[in-house]
């Protein structure tokens, strides 16, 4: 069991293998859809699949894997283009990510799972629900939104892809980090910023640019909201500027019976910034599904 603060471990993550500090954080591979997809799979019980944000990897879920895997089966995926998964240079779409997740479910022989997606992970879950709702036991939509990109948003994606192509992942980290955390964290928690930087810099340009193209082309999921009939939890950091609480309220108003939890003192990566509050919300929800 871990005896020190999560922050201590975040710092250490920069220089050591995740598994040294999160012993339950394994690395496995599935050969699916022509690529090697990496994931971790810990614990037993109701399967919970964690789908990460842009431009991160499953490493961002280390606190949740650690907190939840004593009671649930927690599977954290590196989407294609991220972390330890292959990152082919080709066209990326949200539907391709969906097909990878479905193939992983098949690989693990899981008829259904609870899906937790943060930001881009949430966009992917809307697309997944559209195609494979029968495989979804419940949804957790964290720091995400149902709306498609605006024209201005798409232009921003194009420009960030050019930055990635010309200057590499560290320039992407420079551009993204101010949008990922609350002002207090940006001022006072350099170790957390370093953790996010390390995760972003470990990704490849093919994956980063692919994400940007996939997100820019995504459909508006607002009309899907009233078709969502599975238990749904919505989480948002009260200081999230990338997908603010107003976006979370649109989802909460549209999804019948959904529950909204606003986490104080958190920006966009609320699971890393306030892991205890995030985990509590998640665990309270998962307990209702037993
Ligand atoms: C993310 O965290 O996945 C991104 O900020 C989402 C986005 O850029 O729309």
Short mmCIF file of C-alpha atoms and ligand atoms in Angstrom, two decimals:
data_model
loop_
_atom_site.label_atom_id
_atom_site.label_comp_id
_atom_site.label_asym_id
_atom_site.label_seq_id
_atom_site.Cartn_x
_atom_site.Cartn_y
_atom_site.Cartn_z
CA UNK A 1 0.00 0.00 0.00
CA UNK A 2 1.23 3.53 -0.65
CA UNK A 3 2.22 5.48 2.40
CA UNK A 4 2.92 8.93 0.95
CA UNK A 5 0.91 11.69 -0.61
CA UNK A 6 -0.27 11.47 -4.22
CA UNK A 7 1.85 14.57 -4.95
CA UNK A 8 4.97 12.74 -3.81
CA UNK A 9 4.20 9.98 -6.23
CA UNK A 10 3.42 12.35 -9.09
CA UNK A 11 6.93 13.82 -8.79
CA UNK A 12 8.46 10.39 -8.76
CA UNK A 13 6.45 9.36 -11.80
CA UNK A 14 8.61 11.66 -13.86
CA UNK A 15 11.72 9.63 -13.38
CA UNK A 16 10.50 6.13 -12.68
CA UNK A 17 8.21 3.58 -14.23
CA UNK A 18 4.60 4.05 -13.17
CA UNK A 19 4.53 0.52 -11.87
CA UNK A 20 7.22 1.32 -9.30
CA UNK A 21 4.89 3.73 -7.55
CA UNK A 22 1.51 2.34 -8.44
CA UNK A 23 2.12 -1.38 -8.03
CA UNK A 24 -1.35 -2.15 -9.36
CA UNK A 25 -0.59 -0.20 -12.54
CA UNK A 26 0.23 -3.01 -14.95
CA UNK A 27 0.91 -2.81 -18.68
CA UNK A 28 -0.73 -5.24 -21.07
CA UNK A 29 -1.21 -5.31 -24.81
CA UNK A 30 -3.99 -6.33 -27.18
CA UNK A 31 -3.41 -6.82 -30.89
CA UNK A 32 -6.52 -5.24 -32.39
CA UNK A 33 -7.50 -3.44 -35.58
CA UNK A 34 -3.96 -3.80 -36.97
CA UNK A 35 -2.22 -2.11 -34.02
CA UNK A 36 -0.92 -2.95 -30.56
CA UNK A 37 -3.08 -1.29 -27.94
CA UNK A 38 -1.72 -0.87 -24.41
CA UNK A 39 -3.86 -0.99 -21.30
CA UNK A 40 -3.72 -1.80 -17.63
CA UNK A 41 -6.17 -4.18 -15.99
CA UNK A 42 -6.34 -4.40 -12.20
CA UNK A 43 -8.82 -5.67 -9.69
CA UNK A 44 -11.95 -7.78 -9.97
CA UNK A 45 -15.65 -7.08 -10.10
CA UNK A 46 -17.64 -4.67 -12.23
CA UNK A 47 -15.38 -3.60 -15.14
CA UNK A 48 -14.67 0.13 -15.35
CA UNK A 49 -12.88 1.42 -18.45
CA UNK A 50 -11.01 4.73 -18.16
CA UNK A 51 -10.60 6.78 -21.36
CA UNK A 52 -8.06 9.60 -21.16
CA UNK A 53 -7.98 13.21 -22.34
CA UNK A 54 -6.05 14.94 -25.12
CA UNK A 55 -3.04 14.92 -25.37
CA UNK A 56 -2.37 12.60 -22.43
CA UNK A 57 -2.39 8.84 -21.90
CA UNK A 58 -3.62 6.28 -19.40
CA UNK A 59 -0.90 7.54 -17.05
CA UNK A 60 -3.25 10.38 -16.10
CA UNK A 61 -5.51 7.85 -14.36
CA UNK A 62 -2.89 6.52 -11.93
CA UNK A 63 -4.64 7.94 -8.82
CA UNK A 64 -7.99 6.45 -9.87
CA UNK A 65 -6.49 3.06 -10.72
CA UNK A 66 -4.91 3.02 -7.31
CA UNK A 67 -8.03 4.11 -5.44
CA UNK A 68 -10.60 1.96 -7.23
CA UNK A 69 -8.92 -1.30 -8.13
CA UNK A 70 -9.29 -2.72 -4.61
CA UNK A 71 -13.03 -3.01 -5.26
CA UNK A 72 -13.63 -2.87 -9.02
CA UNK A 73 -11.92 -4.16 -12.16
CA UNK A 74 -10.26 -1.02 -13.51
CA UNK A 75 -9.03 -0.97 -17.09
CA UNK A 76 -7.13 2.11 -18.27
CA UNK A 77 -6.52 2.33 -22.01
CA UNK A 78 -3.84 4.09 -24.02
CA UNK A 79 -5.82 5.19 -27.06
CA UNK A 80 -4.03 4.62 -30.37
CA UNK A 81 -1.43 7.36 -30.81
CA UNK A 82 -0.79 7.64 -27.04
CA UNK A 83 1.38 6.24 -24.29
CA UNK A 84 2.50 2.69 -24.95
CA UNK A 85 0.05 2.03 -27.81
CA UNK A 86 1.09 2.15 -31.44
CA UNK A 87 0.83 5.55 -33.07
CA UNK A 88 0.50 4.95 -36.80
CA UNK A 89 0.73 7.94 -39.09
CA UNK A 90 -2.75 7.83 -40.62
CA UNK A 91 -6.22 9.26 -40.38
CA UNK A 92 -7.64 9.34 -36.81
CA UNK A 93 -11.36 9.60 -36.12
CA UNK A 94 -13.49 9.29 -33.01
CA UNK A 95 -15.14 6.27 -34.63
CA UNK A 96 -11.73 4.60 -34.99
CA UNK A 97 -11.14 5.12 -31.26
CA UNK A 98 -14.61 3.64 -30.71
CA UNK A 99 -13.73 0.58 -32.79
CA UNK A 100 -10.53 0.15 -30.76
CA UNK A 101 -12.48 0.27 -27.49
CA UNK A 102 -15.05 -2.20 -28.80
CA UNK A 103 -12.26 -4.53 -29.95
CA UNK A 104 -10.65 -4.27 -26.51
CA UNK A 105 -13.98 -5.21 -24.87
CA UNK A 106 -14.14 -8.24 -27.20
CA UNK A 107 -10.50 -9.10 -26.48
CA UNK A 108 -11.31 -9.10 -22.75
CA UNK A 109 -14.58 -10.98 -23.36
CA UNK A 110 -16.56 -8.25 -21.60
CA UNK A 111 -20.16 -7.92 -22.74
CA UNK A 112 -20.48 -4.58 -20.95
CA UNK A 113 -18.50 -2.08 -18.88
CA UNK A 114 -18.86 1.21 -17.08
CA UNK A 115 -17.09 3.83 -19.21
CA UNK A 116 -15.37 6.86 -17.69
CA UNK A 117 -14.13 9.50 -20.14
CA UNK A 118 -12.48 12.81 -19.42
CA UNK A 119 -12.67 15.55 -22.03
CA UNK A 120 -11.64 13.91 -25.34
CA UNK A 121 -12.41 10.64 -23.56
CA UNK A 122 -15.98 11.94 -23.13
CA UNK A 123 -16.24 12.88 -26.82
CA UNK A 124 -15.25 9.30 -27.63
CA UNK A 125 -17.86 7.92 -25.23
CA UNK A 126 -20.64 9.82 -26.97
CA UNK A 127 -19.48 8.26 -30.25
CA UNK A 128 -19.25 4.86 -28.55
CA UNK A 129 -22.76 5.15 -27.17
CA UNK A 130 -24.05 6.06 -30.62
CA UNK A 131 -22.68 2.78 -32.04
CA UNK A 132 -22.60 0.33 -29.14
CA UNK A 133 -24.98 1.43 -26.40
CA UNK A 134 -25.72 -2.21 -25.53
CA UNK A 135 -22.11 -2.53 -24.33
CA UNK A 136 -22.45 0.41 -21.90
CA UNK A 137 -23.48 -0.39 -18.32
CA UNK A 138 -23.10 3.23 -17.17
CA UNK A 139 -21.33 6.45 -18.16
CA UNK A 140 -19.12 8.94 -16.37
CA UNK A 141 -18.59 12.11 -18.38
CA UNK A 142 -15.89 14.23 -16.76
CA UNK A 143 -14.78 17.71 -17.85
CA UNK A 144 -16.22 17.24 -21.31
CA UNK A 145 -18.96 18.62 -23.52
CA UNK A 146 -21.64 17.40 -25.92
CA UNK A 147 -21.32 20.23 -28.45
CA UNK A 148 -19.14 19.99 -31.56
CA UNK A 149 -16.30 22.44 -32.19
CA UNK A 150 -17.07 25.95 -33.37
CA UNK A 151 -15.34 27.27 -36.51
CA UNK A 152 -12.92 29.12 -34.23
CA UNK A 153 -12.27 25.95 -32.25
CA UNK A 154 -11.48 24.03 -35.44
CA UNK A 155 -9.03 26.73 -36.50
CA UNK A 156 -7.34 26.41 -33.11
CA UNK A 157 -6.99 22.65 -33.69
CA UNK A 158 -5.42 23.28 -37.10
CA UNK A 159 -2.93 25.74 -35.62
CA UNK A 160 -2.02 23.41 -32.75
CA UNK A 161 -1.44 20.56 -35.22
CA UNK A 162 1.01 22.81 -37.11
CA UNK A 163 2.76 23.63 -33.82
CA UNK A 164 3.00 19.92 -33.05
CA UNK A 165 4.36 19.14 -36.50
CA UNK A 166 6.96 21.93 -36.50
CA UNK A 167 8.00 22.07 -32.86
CA UNK A 168 7.10 18.73 -31.30
CA UNK A 169 5.21 17.59 -28.20
CA UNK A 170 6.92 19.97 -25.77
CA UNK A 171 5.48 22.96 -27.65
CA UNK A 172 2.08 21.27 -27.39
CA UNK A 173 2.63 20.89 -23.65
CA UNK A 174 3.46 24.62 -23.44
CA UNK A 175 0.21 25.46 -25.20
CA UNK A 176 -1.99 23.01 -23.29
CA UNK A 177 -0.83 23.14 -19.68
CA UNK A 178 -2.32 26.60 -18.94
CA UNK A 179 -5.71 25.19 -20.02
CA UNK A 180 -5.51 22.02 -17.96
CA UNK A 181 -5.34 23.33 -14.38
CA UNK A 182 -6.83 25.94 -12.08
CA UNK A 183 -4.95 29.23 -11.53
CA UNK A 184 -3.88 28.13 -8.02
CA UNK A 185 -2.38 24.90 -9.31
CA UNK A 186 -0.63 26.74 -12.15
CA UNK A 187 0.96 29.00 -9.52
CA UNK A 188 1.64 26.60 -6.68
CA UNK A 189 1.94 22.98 -7.80
CA UNK A 190 4.84 22.70 -10.23
CA UNK A 191 5.03 18.95 -9.62
CA UNK A 192 1.58 18.47 -11.11
CA UNK A 193 2.43 20.60 -14.14
CA UNK A 194 5.58 18.54 -14.57
CA UNK A 195 3.59 15.35 -14.41
CA UNK A 196 1.25 16.53 -17.17
CA UNK A 197 4.22 17.72 -19.22
CA UNK A 198 5.94 14.36 -18.89
CA UNK A 199 2.82 12.52 -20.06
CA UNK A 200 2.29 14.87 -23.02
CA UNK A 201 5.93 14.80 -24.10
CA UNK A 202 5.91 11.00 -24.15
CA UNK A 203 3.30 11.06 -26.95
CA UNK A 204 4.06 11.10 -30.65
CA UNK A 205 3.18 13.74 -33.21
CA UNK A 206 1.12 11.29 -35.27
CA UNK A 207 -1.16 10.74 -32.29
CA UNK A 208 -1.34 14.39 -31.25
CA UNK A 209 -2.16 15.64 -34.75
CA UNK A 210 -4.53 12.69 -35.23
CA UNK A 211 -6.48 13.61 -32.08
CA UNK A 212 -6.80 17.20 -33.25
CA UNK A 213 -8.22 16.12 -36.60
CA UNK A 214 -10.56 13.61 -34.95
CA UNK A 215 -11.88 16.17 -32.44
CA UNK A 216 -12.30 18.88 -35.10
CA UNK A 217 -14.48 16.54 -37.17
CA UNK A 218 -16.64 15.25 -34.35
CA UNK A 219 -20.42 15.38 -34.52
CA UNK A 220 -22.62 17.43 -32.24
CA UNK A 221 -23.73 15.01 -29.51
CA UNK A 222 -26.35 17.34 -28.02
CA UNK A 223 -29.19 15.51 -29.84
CA UNK A 224 -27.90 12.24 -28.36
CA UNK A 225 -28.31 13.41 -24.76
CA UNK A 226 -31.98 12.52 -24.42
CA UNK A 227 -31.28 9.06 -25.90
CA UNK A 228 -28.89 8.20 -23.05
CA UNK A 229 -30.79 5.89 -20.73
CA UNK A 230 -27.95 4.30 -18.74
CA UNK A 231 -27.00 5.64 -15.28
CA UNK A 232 -24.79 8.68 -15.87
CA UNK A 233 -22.52 10.72 -13.65
CA UNK A 234 -21.22 14.08 -14.82
CA UNK A 235 -18.17 15.58 -13.11
CA UNK A 236 -16.61 18.99 -13.65
CA UNK A 237 -13.97 21.11 -11.94
CA UNK A 238 -15.48 24.42 -10.84
CA UNK A 239 -12.57 26.22 -12.53
CA UNK A 240 -12.49 24.23 -15.75
CA UNK A 241 -12.00 26.76 -18.55
CA UNK A 242 -11.66 24.22 -21.38
CA UNK A 243 -15.06 22.57 -20.77
CA UNK A 244 -16.66 24.79 -18.12
CA UNK A 245 -19.46 23.95 -15.66
CA UNK A 246 -21.97 25.51 -18.08
CA UNK A 247 -21.16 22.68 -20.54
CA UNK A 248 -21.59 20.12 -17.78
CA UNK A 249 -25.04 21.58 -17.02
CA UNK A 250 -26.09 21.17 -20.65
CA UNK A 251 -25.26 17.45 -20.35
CA UNK A 252 -26.94 17.15 -16.95
CA UNK A 253 -30.11 18.86 -18.23
CA UNK A 254 -30.18 16.65 -21.34
CA UNK A 255 -29.51 13.23 -19.77
CA UNK A 256 -32.51 12.09 -17.77
CA UNK A 257 -31.69 11.04 -14.22
CA UNK A 258 -28.02 12.02 -14.50
CA UNK A 259 -26.12 13.28 -11.48
CA UNK A 260 -23.80 16.33 -11.63
CA UNK A 261 -20.87 16.74 -9.24
CA UNK A 262 -18.91 20.01 -9.32
CA UNK A 263 -15.45 19.66 -7.78
CA UNK A 264 -14.18 22.73 -5.96
CA UNK A 265 -10.61 23.86 -6.57
CA UNK A 266 -10.20 21.93 -9.82
CA UNK A 267 -9.67 22.95 -13.42
CA UNK A 268 -9.90 20.70 -16.49
CA UNK A 269 -7.92 17.69 -15.22
CA UNK A 270 -10.07 17.45 -12.11
CA UNK A 271 -9.04 13.80 -11.55
CA UNK A 272 -5.40 14.83 -11.08
CA UNK A 273 -5.97 18.13 -9.35
CA UNK A 274 -8.46 16.92 -6.74
CA UNK A 275 -8.14 13.13 -6.88
CA UNK A 276 -9.82 12.52 -3.53
CA UNK A 277 -13.00 14.40 -4.45
CA UNK A 278 -13.00 12.87 -7.93
CA UNK A 279 -12.53 9.33 -6.59
CA UNK A 280 -15.24 9.84 -3.99
CA UNK A 281 -17.75 10.93 -6.64
CA UNK A 282 -16.78 7.96 -8.79
CA UNK A 283 -16.94 5.45 -5.96
CA UNK A 284 -20.33 6.74 -4.72
CA UNK A 285 -21.64 6.28 -8.26
CA UNK A 286 -20.11 2.84 -8.80
CA UNK A 287 -21.60 1.61 -5.53
CA UNK A 288 -25.08 2.39 -6.87
CA UNK A 289 -24.44 0.00 -9.80
CA UNK A 290 -23.64 -3.15 -7.81
C1 LIG B 1 -8.96 17.32 -23.64
O1 LIG B 1 -8.63 17.53 -22.47
O2 LIG B 1 -9.20 16.17 -24.04
C2 LIG B 1 -9.03 18.48 -24.57
O3 LIG B 1 -8.82 19.67 -23.88
C3 LIG B 1 -10.33 18.49 -25.28
C4 LIG B 1 -10.43 19.56 -26.29
O4 LIG B 1 -9.41 20.13 -26.70
O5 LIG B 1 -11.56 19.84 -26.73
#
